[in-house]
PDB file of C-alpha atoms in Angstrom:
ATOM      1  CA  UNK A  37     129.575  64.566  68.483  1.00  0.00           C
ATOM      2  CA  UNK A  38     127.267  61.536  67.076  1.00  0.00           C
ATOM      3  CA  UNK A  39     127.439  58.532  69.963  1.00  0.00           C
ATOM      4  CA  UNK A  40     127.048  55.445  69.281  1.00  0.00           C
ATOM      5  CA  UNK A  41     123.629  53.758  69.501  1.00  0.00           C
ATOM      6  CA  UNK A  42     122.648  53.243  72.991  1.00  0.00           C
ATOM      7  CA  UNK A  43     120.805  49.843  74.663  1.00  0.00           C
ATOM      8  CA  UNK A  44     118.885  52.374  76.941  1.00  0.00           C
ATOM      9  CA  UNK A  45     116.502  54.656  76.302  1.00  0.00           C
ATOM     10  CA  UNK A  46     115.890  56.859  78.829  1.00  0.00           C
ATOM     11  CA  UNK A  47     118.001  60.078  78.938  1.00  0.00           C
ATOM     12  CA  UNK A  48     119.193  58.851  82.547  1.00  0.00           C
ATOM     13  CA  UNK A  49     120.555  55.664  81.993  1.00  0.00           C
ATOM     14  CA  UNK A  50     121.898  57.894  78.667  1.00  0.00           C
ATOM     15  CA  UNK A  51     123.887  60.071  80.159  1.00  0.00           C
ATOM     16  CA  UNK A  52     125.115  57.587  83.002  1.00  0.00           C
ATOM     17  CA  UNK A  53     126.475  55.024  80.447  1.00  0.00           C
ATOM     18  CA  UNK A  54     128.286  57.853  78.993  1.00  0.00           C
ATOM     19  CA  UNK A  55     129.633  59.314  81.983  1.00  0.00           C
ATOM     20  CA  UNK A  56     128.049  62.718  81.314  1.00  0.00           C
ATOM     21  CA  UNK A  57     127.994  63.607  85.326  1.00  0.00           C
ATOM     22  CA  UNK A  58     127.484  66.958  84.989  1.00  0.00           C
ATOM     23  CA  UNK A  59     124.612  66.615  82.800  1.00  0.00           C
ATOM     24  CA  UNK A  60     122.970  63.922  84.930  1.00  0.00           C
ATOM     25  CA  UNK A  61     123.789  65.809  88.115  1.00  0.00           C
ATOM     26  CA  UNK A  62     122.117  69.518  86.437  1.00  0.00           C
ATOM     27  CA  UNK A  63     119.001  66.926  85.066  1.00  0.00           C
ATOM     28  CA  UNK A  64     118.293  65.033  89.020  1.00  0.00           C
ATOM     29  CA  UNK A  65     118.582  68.323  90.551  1.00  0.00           C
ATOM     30  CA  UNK A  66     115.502  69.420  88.743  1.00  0.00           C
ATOM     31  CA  UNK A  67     113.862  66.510  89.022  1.00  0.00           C
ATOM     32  CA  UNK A  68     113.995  66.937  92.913  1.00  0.00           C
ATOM     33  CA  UNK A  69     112.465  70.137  92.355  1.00  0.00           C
ATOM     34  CA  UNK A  70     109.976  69.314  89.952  1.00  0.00           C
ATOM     35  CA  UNK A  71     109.330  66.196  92.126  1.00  0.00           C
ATOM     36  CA  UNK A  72     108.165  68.354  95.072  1.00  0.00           C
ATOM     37  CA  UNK A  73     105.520  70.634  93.120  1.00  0.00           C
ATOM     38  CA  UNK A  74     104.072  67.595  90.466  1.00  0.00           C
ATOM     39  CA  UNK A  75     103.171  64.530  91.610  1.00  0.00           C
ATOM     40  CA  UNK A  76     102.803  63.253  88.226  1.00  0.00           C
ATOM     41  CA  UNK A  77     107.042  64.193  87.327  1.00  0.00           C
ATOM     42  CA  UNK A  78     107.580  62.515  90.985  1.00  0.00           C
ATOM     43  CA  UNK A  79     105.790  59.106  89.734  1.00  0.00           C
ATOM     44  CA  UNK A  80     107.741  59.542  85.833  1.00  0.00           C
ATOM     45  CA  UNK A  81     111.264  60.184  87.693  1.00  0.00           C
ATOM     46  CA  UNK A  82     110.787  57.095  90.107  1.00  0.00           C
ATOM     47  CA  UNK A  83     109.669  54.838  87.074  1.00  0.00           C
ATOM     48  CA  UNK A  84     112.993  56.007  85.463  1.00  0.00           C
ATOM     49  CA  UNK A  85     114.934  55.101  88.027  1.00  0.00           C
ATOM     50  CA  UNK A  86     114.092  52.187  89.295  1.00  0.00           C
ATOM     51  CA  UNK A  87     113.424  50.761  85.799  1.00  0.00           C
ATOM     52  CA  UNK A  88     116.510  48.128  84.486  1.00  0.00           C
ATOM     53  CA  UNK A  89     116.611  48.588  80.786  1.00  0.00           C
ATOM     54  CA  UNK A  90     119.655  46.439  78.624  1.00  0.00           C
ATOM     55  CA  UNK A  91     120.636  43.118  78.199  1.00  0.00           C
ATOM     56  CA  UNK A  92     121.793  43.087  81.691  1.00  0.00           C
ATOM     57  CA  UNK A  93     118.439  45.324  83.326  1.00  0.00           C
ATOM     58  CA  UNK A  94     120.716  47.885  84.714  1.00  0.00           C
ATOM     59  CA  UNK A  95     119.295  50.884  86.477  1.00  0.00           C
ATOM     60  CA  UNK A  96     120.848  54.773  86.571  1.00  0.00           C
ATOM     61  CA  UNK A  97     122.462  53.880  89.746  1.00  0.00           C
ATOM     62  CA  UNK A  98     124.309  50.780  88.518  1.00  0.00           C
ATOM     63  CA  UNK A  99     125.636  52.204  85.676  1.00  0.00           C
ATOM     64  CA  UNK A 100     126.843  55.279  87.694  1.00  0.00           C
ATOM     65  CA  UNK A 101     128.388  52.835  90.679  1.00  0.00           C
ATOM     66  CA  UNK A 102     130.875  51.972  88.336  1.00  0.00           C
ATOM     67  CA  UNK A 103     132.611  55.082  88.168  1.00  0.00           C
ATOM     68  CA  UNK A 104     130.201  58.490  89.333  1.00  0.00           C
ATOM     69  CA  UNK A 105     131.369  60.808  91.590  1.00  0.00           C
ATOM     70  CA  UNK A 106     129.973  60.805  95.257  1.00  0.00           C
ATOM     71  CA  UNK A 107     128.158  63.812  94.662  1.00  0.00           C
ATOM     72  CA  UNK A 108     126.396  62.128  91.322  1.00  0.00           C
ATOM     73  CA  UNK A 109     125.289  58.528  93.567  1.00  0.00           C
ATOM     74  CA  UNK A 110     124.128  61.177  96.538  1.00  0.00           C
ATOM     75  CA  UNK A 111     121.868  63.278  94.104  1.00  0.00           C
ATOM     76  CA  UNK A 112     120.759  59.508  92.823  1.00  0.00           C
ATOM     77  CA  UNK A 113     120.053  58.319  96.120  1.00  0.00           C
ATOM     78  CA  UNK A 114     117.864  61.206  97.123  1.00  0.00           C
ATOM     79  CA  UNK A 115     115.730  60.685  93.809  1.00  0.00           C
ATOM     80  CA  UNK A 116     115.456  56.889  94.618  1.00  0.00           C
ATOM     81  CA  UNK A 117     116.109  55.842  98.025  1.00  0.00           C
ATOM     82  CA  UNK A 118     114.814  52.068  97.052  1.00  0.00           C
ATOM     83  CA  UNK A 119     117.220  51.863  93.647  1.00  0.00           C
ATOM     84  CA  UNK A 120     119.837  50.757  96.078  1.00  0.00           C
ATOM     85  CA  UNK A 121     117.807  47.650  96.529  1.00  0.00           C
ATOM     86  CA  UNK A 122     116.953  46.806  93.330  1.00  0.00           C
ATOM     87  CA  UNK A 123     118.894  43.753  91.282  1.00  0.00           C
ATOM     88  CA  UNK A 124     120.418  43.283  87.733  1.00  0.00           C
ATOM     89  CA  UNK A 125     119.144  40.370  85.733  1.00  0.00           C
ATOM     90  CA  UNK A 126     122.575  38.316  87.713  1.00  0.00           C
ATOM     91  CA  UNK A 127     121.424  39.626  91.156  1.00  0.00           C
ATOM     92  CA  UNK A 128     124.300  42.154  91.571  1.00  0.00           C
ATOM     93  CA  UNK A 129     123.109  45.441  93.407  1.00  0.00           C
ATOM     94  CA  UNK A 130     124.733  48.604  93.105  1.00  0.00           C
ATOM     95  CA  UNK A 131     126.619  47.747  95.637  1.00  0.00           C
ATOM     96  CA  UNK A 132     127.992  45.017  94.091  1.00  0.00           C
ATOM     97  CA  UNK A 133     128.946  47.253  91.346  1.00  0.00           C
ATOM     98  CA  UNK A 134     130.636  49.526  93.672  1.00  0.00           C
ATOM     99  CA  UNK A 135     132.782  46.968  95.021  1.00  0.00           C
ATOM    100  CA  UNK A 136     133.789  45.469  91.570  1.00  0.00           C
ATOM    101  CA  UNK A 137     133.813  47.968  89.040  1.00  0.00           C
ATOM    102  CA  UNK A 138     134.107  51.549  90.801  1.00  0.00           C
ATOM    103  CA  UNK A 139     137.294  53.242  89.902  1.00  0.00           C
ATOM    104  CA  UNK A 140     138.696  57.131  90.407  1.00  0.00           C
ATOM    105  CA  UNK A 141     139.029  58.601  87.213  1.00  0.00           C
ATOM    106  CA  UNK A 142     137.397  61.276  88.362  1.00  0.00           C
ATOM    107  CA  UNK A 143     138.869  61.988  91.285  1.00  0.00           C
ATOM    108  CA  UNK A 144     142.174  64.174  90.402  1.00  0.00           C
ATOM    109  CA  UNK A 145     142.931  66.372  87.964  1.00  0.00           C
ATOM    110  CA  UNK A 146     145.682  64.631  86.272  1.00  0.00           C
ATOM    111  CA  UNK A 147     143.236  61.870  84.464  1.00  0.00           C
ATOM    112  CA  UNK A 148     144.808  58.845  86.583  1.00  0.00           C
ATOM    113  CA  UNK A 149     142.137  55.865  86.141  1.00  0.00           C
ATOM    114  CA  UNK A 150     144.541  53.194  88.250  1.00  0.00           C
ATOM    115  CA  UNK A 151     142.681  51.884  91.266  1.00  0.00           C
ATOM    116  CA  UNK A 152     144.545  51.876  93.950  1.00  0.00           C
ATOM    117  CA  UNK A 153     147.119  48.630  94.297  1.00  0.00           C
ATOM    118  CA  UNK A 154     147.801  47.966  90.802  1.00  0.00           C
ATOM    119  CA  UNK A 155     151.117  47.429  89.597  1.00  0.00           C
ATOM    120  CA  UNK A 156     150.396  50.883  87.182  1.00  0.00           C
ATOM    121  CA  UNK A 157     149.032  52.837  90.447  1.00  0.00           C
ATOM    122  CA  UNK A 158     152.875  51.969  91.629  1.00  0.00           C
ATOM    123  CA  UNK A 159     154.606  53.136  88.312  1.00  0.00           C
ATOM    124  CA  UNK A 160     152.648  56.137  88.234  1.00  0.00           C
ATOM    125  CA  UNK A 161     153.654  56.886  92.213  1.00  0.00           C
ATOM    126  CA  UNK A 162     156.974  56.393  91.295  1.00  0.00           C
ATOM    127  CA  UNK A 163     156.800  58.874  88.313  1.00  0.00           C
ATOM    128  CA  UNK A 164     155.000  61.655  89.970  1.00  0.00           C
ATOM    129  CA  UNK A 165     155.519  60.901  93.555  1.00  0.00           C
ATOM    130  CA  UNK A 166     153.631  62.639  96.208  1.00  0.00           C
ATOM    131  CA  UNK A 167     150.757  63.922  93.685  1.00  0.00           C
ATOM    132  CA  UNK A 168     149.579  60.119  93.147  1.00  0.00           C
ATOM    133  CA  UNK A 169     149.686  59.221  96.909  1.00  0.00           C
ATOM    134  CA  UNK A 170     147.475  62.072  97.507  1.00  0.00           C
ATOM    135  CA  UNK A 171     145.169  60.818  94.684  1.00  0.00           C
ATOM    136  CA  UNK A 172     145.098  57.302  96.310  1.00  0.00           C
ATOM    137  CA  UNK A 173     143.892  58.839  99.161  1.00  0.00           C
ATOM    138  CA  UNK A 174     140.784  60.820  97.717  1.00  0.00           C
ATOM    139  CA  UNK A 175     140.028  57.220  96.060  1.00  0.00           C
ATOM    140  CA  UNK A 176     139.613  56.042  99.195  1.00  0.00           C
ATOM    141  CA  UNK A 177     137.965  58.891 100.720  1.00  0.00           C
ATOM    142  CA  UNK A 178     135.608  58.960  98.140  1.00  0.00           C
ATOM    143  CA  UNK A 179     134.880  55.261  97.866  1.00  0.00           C
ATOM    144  CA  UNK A 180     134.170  54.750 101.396  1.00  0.00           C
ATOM    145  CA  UNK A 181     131.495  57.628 101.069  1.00  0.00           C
ATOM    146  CA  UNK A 182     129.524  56.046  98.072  1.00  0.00           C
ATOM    147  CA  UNK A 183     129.332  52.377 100.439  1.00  0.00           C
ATOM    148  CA  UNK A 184     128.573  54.137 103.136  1.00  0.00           C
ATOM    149  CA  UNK A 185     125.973  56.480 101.421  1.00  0.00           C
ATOM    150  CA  UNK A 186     124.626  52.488  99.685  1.00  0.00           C
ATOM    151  CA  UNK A 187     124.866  50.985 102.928  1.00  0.00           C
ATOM    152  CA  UNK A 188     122.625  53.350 104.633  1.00  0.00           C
ATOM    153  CA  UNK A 189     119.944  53.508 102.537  1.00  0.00           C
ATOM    154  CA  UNK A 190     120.032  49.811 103.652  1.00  0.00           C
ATOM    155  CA  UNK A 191     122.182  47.831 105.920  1.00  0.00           C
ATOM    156  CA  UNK A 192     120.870  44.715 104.834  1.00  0.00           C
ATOM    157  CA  UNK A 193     122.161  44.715 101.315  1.00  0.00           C
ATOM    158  CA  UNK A 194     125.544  43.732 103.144  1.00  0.00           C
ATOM    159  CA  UNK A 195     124.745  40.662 102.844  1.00  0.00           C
ATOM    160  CA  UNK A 196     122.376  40.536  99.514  1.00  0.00           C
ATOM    161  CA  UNK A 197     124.027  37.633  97.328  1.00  0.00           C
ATOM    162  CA  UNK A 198     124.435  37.611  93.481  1.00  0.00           C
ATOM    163  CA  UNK A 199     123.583  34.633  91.375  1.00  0.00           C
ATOM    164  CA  UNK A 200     127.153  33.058  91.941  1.00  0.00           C
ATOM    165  CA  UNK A 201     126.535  33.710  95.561  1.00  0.00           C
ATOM    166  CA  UNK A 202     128.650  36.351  96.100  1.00  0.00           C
ATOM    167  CA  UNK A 203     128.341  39.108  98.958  1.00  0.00           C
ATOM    168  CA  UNK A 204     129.346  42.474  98.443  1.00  0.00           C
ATOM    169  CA  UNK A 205     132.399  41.857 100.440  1.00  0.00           C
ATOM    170  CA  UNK A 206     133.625  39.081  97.944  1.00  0.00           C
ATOM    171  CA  UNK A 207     132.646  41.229  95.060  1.00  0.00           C
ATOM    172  CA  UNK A 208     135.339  43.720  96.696  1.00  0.00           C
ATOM    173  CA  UNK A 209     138.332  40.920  96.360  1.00  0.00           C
ATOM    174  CA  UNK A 210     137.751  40.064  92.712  1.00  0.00           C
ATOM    175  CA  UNK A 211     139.393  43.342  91.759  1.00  0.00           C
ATOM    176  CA  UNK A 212     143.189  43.555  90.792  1.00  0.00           C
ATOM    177  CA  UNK A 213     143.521  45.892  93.950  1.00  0.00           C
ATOM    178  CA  UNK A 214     143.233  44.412  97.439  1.00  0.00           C
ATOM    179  CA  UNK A 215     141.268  46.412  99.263  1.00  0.00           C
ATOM    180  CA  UNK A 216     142.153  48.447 102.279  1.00  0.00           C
ATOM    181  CA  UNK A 217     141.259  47.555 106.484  1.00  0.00           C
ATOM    182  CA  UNK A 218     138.700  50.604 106.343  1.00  0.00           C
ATOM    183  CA  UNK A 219     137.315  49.524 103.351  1.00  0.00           C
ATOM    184  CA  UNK A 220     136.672  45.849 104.893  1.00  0.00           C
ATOM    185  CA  UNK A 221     135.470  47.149 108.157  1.00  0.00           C
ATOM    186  CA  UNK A 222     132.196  49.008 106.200  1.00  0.00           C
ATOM    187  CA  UNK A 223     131.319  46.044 104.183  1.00  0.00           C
ATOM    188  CA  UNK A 224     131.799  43.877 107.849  1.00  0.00           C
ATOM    189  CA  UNK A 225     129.519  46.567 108.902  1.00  0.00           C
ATOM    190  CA  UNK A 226     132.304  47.298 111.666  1.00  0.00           C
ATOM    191  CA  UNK A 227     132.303  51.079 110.616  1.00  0.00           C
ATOM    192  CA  UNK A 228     128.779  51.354 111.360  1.00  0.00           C
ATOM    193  CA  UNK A 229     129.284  50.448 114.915  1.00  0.00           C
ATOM    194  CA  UNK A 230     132.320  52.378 115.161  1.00  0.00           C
ATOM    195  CA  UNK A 231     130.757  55.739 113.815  1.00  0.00           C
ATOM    196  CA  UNK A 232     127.703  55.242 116.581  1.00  0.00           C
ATOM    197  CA  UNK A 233     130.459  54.415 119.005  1.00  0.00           C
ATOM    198  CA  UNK A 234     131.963  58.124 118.467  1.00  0.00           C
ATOM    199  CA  UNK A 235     128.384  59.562 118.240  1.00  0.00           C
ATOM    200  CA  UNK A 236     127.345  58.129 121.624  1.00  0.00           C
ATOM    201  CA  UNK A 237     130.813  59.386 122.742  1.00  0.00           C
ATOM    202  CA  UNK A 238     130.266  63.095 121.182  1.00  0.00           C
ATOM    203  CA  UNK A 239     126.650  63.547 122.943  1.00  0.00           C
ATOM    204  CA  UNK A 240     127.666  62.280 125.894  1.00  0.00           C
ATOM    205  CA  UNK A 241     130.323  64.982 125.933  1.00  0.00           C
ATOM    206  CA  UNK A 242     127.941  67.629 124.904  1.00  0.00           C
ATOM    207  CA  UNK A 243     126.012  66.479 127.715  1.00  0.00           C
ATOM    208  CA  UNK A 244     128.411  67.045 129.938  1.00  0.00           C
ATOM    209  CA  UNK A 245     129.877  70.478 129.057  1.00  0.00           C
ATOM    210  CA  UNK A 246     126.285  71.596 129.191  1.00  0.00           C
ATOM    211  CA  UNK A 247     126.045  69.977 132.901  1.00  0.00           C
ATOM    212  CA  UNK A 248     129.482  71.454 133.866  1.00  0.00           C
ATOM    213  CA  UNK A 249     128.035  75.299 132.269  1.00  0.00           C
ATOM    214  CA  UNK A 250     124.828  74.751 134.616  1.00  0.00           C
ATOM    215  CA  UNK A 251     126.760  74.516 137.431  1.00  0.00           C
ATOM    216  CA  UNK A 252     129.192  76.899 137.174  1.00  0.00           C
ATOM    217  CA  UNK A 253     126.046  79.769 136.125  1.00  0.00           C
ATOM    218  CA  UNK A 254     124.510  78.302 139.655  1.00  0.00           C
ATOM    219  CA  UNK A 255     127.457  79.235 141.541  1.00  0.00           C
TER     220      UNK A 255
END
């Protein structure tokens, strides 16, 4: 099938404005290997993606933070750590795009592309009942893995502002759908602290489990 002529020329911004994740996932996974045994396809693959090309100078990761798969930002991540920090020609990061655009088309077999909140995501819940409030779910599920996956690669784009002067977090209530507490707690960065919290909590009960074993072998 002929597709229309594309602003971008690389194949990865390509296949990303098309939505071709399968292809783009199958192409980054052999860039990671290539990467490791040719310093020369390592140097070509980072110029690729870190490189805005458009009217707008978006990046591989921008276009794909609109509507990719978790698995598709990971791979995307792990190619180029530092695209997460890189702006379009209005300032917005990925994240930004993540918070405005990202939707769950993807996410369940039955084609559903309502975000979650809509007066449509309520029709279709009433039409098809359970199935769509397990979809909402994976939404969420799978949205709060792509910030958190954005966020890490660094915290301080939580509060990188757009040309309108617009965090992340207000990016998030532009869309039709308000977003959920969970959702607000990782762009407050509350999650971050809260997910430390539990893994201070988990050693410190490994710790003690292995004291308790000591003890009990010594008597």
């Amino acid at each position: 099938m002929n597709r229309p002529t594309s602003q971008f020329s690389s194949v990865l911004h390509i296949l990303a404005e098309h939505a071709e994740w399968d292809q783009l996932a199958s192409r980054l996974q052999q860039l990671l290997i290539l990467s490791t045994e040719d310093e020369q396809n390592q140097e070509l693959m980072q110029k690729h993606l870190r490189s805005g090309e458009g009217a707008h100078s978006w990046t591989p990761l921008m276009l794909s933070c609109a509507r990719a798969p978790p698995h598709v930002i990971e791979l995307l991540l792990k190619c180029s750590k530092e695209s997460a920090n890189i702006p379009d020609r209005s300032g917005m990061f990925p994240l930004h795009f993540v918070c405005s655009y990202w939707n769950n088309e993807h996410a369940s077999d039955t084609g559903s592309a309502y975000p979650v909140g809509t007066d449509s995501s309520i029709d279709r819940n009433n039409e098809e009942g359970g199935d769509h409030a397990i979809n909402q779910i994976s939404y969420e599920s799978d949205l709060h893995k792509i910030l958190k996956m954005l966020i890490r690669s660094n915290p301080r784009i939580l509060t990188n502002q757009n040309q309108w002067g617009q965090t992340p977090l207000h990016s998030i209530f532009d869309r039709d759908d308000l977003p959920g507490v969970d959702t607000i707690k990782i762009l407050l960065g509350l999650s971050r602290i809260e997910d430390r919290k539990e893994e201070i909590e988990k050693n410190q009960y490994d710790n003690d489990n292995e004291s308790q074993e000591d003890d009990d072998k010594q008597d």
